[in-house]
PDB file of N, CA, C and O in Angstrom:
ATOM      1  N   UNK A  10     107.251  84.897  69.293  1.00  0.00           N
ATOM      2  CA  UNK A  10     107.158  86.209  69.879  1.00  0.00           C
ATOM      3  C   UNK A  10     108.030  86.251  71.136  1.00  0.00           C
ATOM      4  O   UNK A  10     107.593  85.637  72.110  1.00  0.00           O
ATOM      5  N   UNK A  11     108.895  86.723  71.223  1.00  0.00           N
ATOM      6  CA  UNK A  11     110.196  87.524  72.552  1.00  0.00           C
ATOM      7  C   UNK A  11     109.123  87.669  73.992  1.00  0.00           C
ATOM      8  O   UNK A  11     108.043  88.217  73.771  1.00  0.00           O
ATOM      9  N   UNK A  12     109.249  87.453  74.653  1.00  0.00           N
ATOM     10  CA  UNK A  12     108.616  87.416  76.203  1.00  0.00           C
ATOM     11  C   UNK A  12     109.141  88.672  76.355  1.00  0.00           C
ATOM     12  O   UNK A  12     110.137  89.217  75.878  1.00  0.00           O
ATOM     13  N   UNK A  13     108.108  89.102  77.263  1.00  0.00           N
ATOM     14  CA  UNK A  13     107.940  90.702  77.628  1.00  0.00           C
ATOM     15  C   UNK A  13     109.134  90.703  78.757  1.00  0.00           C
ATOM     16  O   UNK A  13     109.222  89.775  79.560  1.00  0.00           O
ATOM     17  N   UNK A  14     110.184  91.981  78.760  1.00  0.00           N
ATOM     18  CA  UNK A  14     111.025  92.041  79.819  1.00  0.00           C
ATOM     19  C   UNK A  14     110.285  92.321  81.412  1.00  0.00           C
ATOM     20  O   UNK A  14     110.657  91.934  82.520  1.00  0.00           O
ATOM     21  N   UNK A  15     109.056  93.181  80.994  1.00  0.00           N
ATOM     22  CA  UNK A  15     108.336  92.909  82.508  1.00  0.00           C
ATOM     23  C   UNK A  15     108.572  91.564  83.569  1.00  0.00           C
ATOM     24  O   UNK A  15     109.048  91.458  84.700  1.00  0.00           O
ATOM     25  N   UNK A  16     107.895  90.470  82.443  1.00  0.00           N
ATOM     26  CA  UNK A  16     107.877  88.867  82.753  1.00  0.00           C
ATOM     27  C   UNK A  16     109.430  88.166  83.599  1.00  0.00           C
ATOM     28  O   UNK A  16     109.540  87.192  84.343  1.00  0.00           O
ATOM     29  N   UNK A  17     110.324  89.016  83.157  1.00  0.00           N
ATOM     30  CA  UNK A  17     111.862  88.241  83.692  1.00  0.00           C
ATOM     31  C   UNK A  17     112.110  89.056  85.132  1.00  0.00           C
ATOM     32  O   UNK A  17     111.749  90.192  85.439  1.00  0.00           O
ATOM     33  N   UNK A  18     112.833  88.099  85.877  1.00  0.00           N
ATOM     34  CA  UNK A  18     112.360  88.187  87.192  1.00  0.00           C
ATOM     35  C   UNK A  18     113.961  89.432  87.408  1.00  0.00           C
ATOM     36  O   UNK A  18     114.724  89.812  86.519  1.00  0.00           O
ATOM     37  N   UNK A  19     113.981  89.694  88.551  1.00  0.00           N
ATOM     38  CA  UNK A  19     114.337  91.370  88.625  1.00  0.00           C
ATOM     39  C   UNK A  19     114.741  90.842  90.185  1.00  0.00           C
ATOM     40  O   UNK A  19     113.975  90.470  91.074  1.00  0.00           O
ATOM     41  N   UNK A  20     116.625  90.971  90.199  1.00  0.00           N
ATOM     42  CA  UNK A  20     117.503  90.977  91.432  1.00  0.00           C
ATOM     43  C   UNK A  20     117.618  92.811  91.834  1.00  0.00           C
ATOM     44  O   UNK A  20     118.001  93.723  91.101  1.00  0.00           O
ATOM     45  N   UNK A  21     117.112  92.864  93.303  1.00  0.00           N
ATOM     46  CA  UNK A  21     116.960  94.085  93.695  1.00  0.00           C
ATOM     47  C   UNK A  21     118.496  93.895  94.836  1.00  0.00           C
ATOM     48  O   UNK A  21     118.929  93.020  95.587  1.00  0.00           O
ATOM     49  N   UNK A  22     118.925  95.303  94.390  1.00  0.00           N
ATOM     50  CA  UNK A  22     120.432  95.543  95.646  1.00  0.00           C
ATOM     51  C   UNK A  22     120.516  94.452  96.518  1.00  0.00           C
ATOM     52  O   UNK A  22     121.490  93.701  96.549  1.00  0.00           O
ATOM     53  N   UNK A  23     119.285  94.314  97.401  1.00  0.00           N
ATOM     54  CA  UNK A  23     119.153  93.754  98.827  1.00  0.00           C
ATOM     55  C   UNK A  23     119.257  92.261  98.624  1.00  0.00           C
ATOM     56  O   UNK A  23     119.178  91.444  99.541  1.00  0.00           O
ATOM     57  N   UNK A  24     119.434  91.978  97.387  1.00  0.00           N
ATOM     58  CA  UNK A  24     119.396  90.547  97.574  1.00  0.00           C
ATOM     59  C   UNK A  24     118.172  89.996  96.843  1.00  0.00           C
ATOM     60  O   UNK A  24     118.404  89.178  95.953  1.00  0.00           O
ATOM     61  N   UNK A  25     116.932  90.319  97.085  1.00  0.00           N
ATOM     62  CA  UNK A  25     115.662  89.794  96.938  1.00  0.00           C
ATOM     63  C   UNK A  25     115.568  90.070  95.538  1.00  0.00           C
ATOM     64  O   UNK A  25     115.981  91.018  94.870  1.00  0.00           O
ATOM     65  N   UNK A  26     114.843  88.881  95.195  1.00  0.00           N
ATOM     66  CA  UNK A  26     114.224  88.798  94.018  1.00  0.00           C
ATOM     67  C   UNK A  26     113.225  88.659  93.504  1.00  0.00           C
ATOM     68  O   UNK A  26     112.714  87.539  93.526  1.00  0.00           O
ATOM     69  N   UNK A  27     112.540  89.796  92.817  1.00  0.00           N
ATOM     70  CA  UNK A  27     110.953  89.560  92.156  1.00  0.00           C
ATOM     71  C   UNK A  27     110.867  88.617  91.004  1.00  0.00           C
ATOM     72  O   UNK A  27     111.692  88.574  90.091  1.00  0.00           O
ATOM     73  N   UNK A  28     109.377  87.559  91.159  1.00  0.00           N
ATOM     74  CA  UNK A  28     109.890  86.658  89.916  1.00  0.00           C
ATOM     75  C   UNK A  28     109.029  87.413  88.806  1.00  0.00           C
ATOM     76  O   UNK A  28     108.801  86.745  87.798  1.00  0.00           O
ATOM     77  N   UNK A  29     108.525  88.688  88.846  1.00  0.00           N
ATOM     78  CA  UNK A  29     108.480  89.672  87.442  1.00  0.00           C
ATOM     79  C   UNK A  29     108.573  91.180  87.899  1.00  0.00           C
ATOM     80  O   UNK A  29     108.624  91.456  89.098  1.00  0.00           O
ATOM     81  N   UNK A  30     108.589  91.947  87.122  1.00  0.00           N
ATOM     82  CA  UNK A  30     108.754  92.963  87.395  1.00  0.00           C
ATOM     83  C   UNK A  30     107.518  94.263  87.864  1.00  0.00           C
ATOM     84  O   UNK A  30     107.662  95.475  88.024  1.00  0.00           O
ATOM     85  N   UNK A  31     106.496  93.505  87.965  1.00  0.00           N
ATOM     86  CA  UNK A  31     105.170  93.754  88.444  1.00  0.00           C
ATOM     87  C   UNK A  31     104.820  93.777  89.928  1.00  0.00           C
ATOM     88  O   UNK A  31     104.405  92.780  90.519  1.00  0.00           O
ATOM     89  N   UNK A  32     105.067  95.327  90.671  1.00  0.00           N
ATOM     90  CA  UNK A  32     105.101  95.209  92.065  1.00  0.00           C
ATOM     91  C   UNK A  32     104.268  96.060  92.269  1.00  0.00           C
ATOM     92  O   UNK A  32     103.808  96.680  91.310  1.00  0.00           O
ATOM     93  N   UNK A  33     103.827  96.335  93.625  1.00  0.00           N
ATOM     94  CA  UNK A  33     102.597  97.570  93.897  1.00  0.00           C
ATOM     95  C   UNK A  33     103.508  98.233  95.354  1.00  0.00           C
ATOM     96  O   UNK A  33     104.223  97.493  96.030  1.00  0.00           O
ATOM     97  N   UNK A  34     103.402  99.095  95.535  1.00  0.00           N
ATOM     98  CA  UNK A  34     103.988  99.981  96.694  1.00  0.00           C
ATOM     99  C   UNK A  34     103.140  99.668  97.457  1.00  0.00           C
ATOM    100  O   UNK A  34     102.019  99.458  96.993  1.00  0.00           O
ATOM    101  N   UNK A  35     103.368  99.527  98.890  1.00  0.00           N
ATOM    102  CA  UNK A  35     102.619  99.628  99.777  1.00  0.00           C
ATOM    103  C   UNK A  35     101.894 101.183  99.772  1.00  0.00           C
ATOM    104  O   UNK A  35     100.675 101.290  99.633  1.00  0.00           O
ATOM    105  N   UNK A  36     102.748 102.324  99.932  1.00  0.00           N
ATOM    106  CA  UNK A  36     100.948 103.539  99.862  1.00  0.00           C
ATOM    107  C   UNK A  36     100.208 103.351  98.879  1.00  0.00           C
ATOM    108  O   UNK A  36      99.331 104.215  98.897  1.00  0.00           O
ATOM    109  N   UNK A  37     100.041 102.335  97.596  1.00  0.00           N
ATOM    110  CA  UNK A  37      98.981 102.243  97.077  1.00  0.00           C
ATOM    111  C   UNK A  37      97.774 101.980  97.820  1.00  0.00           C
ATOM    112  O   UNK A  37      96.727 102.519  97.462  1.00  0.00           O
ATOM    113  N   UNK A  38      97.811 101.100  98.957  1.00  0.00           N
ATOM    114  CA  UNK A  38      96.919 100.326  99.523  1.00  0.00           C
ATOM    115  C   UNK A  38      96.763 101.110 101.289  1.00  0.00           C
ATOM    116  O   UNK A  38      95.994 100.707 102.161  1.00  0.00           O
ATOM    117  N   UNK A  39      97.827 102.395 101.421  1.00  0.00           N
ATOM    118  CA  UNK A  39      97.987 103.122 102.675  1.00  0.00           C
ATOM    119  C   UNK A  39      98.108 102.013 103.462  1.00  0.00           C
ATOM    120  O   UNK A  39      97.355 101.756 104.401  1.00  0.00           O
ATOM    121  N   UNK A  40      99.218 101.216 103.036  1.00  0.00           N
ATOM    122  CA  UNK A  40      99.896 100.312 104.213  1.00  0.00           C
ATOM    123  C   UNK A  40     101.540 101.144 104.588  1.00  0.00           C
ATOM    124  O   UNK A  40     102.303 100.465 105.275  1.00  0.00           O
ATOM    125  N   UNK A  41     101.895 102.138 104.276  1.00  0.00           N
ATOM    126  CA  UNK A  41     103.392 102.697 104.526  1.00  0.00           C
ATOM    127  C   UNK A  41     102.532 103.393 105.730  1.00  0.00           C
ATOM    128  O   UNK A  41     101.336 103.587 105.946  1.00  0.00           O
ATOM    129  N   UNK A  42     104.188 103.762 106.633  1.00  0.00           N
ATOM    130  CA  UNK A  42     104.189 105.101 107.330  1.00  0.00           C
ATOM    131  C   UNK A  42     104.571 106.271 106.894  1.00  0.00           C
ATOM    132  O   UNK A  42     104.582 106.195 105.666  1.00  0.00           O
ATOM    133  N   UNK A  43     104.884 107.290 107.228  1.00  0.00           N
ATOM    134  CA  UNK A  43     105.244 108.472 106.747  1.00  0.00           C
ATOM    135  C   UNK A  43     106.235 108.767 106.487  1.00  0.00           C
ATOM    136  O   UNK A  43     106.551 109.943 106.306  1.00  0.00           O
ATOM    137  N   UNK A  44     107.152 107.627 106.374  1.00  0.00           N
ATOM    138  CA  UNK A  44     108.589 107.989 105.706  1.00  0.00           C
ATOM    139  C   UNK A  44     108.449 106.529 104.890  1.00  0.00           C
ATOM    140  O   UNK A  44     109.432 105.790 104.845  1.00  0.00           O
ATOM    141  N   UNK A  45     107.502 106.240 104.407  1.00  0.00           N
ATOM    142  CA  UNK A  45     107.356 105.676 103.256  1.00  0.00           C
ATOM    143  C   UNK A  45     107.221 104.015 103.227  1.00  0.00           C
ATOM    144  O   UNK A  45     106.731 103.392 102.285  1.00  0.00           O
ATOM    145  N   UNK A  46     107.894 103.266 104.764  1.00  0.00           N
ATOM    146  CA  UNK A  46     107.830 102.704 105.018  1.00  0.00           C
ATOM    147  C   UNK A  46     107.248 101.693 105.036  1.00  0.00           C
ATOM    148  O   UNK A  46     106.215 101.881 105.679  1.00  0.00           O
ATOM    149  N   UNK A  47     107.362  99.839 104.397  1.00  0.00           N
ATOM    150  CA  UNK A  47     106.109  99.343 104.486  1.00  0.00           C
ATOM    151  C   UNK A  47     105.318  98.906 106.078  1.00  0.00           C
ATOM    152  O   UNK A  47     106.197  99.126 106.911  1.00  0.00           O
ATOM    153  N   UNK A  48     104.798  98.694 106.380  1.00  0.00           N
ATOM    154  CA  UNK A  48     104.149  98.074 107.641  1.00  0.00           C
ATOM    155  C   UNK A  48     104.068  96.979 107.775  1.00  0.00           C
ATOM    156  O   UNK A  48     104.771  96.314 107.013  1.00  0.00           O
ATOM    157  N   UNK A  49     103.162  96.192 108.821  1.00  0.00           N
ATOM    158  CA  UNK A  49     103.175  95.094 108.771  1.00  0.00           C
ATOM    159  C   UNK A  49     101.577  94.664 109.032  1.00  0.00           C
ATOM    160  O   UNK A  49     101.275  93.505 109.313  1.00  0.00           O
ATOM    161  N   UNK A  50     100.570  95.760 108.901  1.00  0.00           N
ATOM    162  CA  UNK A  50      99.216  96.497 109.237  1.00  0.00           C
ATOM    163  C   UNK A  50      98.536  95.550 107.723  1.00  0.00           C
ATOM    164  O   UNK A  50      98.862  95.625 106.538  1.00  0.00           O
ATOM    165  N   UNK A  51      97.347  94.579 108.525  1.00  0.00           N
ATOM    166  CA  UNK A  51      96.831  93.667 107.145  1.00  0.00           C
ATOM    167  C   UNK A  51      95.688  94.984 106.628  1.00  0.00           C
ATOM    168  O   UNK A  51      95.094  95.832 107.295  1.00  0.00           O
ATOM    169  N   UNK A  52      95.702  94.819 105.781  1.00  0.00           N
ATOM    170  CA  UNK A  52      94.224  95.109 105.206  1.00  0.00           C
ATOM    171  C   UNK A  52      92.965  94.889 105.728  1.00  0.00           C
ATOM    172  O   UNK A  52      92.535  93.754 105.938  1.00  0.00           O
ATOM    173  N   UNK A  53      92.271  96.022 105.977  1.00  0.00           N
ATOM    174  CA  UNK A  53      91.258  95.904 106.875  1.00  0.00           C
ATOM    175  C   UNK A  53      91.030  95.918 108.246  1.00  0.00           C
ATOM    176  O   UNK A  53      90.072  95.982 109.017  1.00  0.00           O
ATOM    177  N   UNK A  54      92.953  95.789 108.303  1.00  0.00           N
ATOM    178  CA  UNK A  54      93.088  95.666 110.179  1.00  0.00           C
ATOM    179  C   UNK A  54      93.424  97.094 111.009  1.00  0.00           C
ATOM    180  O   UNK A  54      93.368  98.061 110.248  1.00  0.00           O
ATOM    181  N   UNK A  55      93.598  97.274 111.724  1.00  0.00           N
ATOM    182  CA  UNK A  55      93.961  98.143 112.507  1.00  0.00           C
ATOM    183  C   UNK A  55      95.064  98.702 112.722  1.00  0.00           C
ATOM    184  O   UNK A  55      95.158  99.569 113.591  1.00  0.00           O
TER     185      UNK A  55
END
């Protein structure tokens, strides 16, 4: 059975590389600012 293309890891513009293609946005978790931004604000913190 062929491995799911999700599973293969994914070179983004910037250089960085995810080792699958399975990411979560930070406003899932209302860690962005208002221009979408991630933070640096832990979970649960302030």
């Amino acid at each position: 059975m062929p491995q799911s293309p999700l599973a293969e890891p994914l070179k983004l513009p910037c250089g960085a590389v995810l080792p699958n293609r399975l990411a979560k946005a930070a406003m899932t978790e209302g860690l962005a600012d208002d221009q979408l931004h991630a933070t640096r604000r832990q979970h649960g913190g302030g």
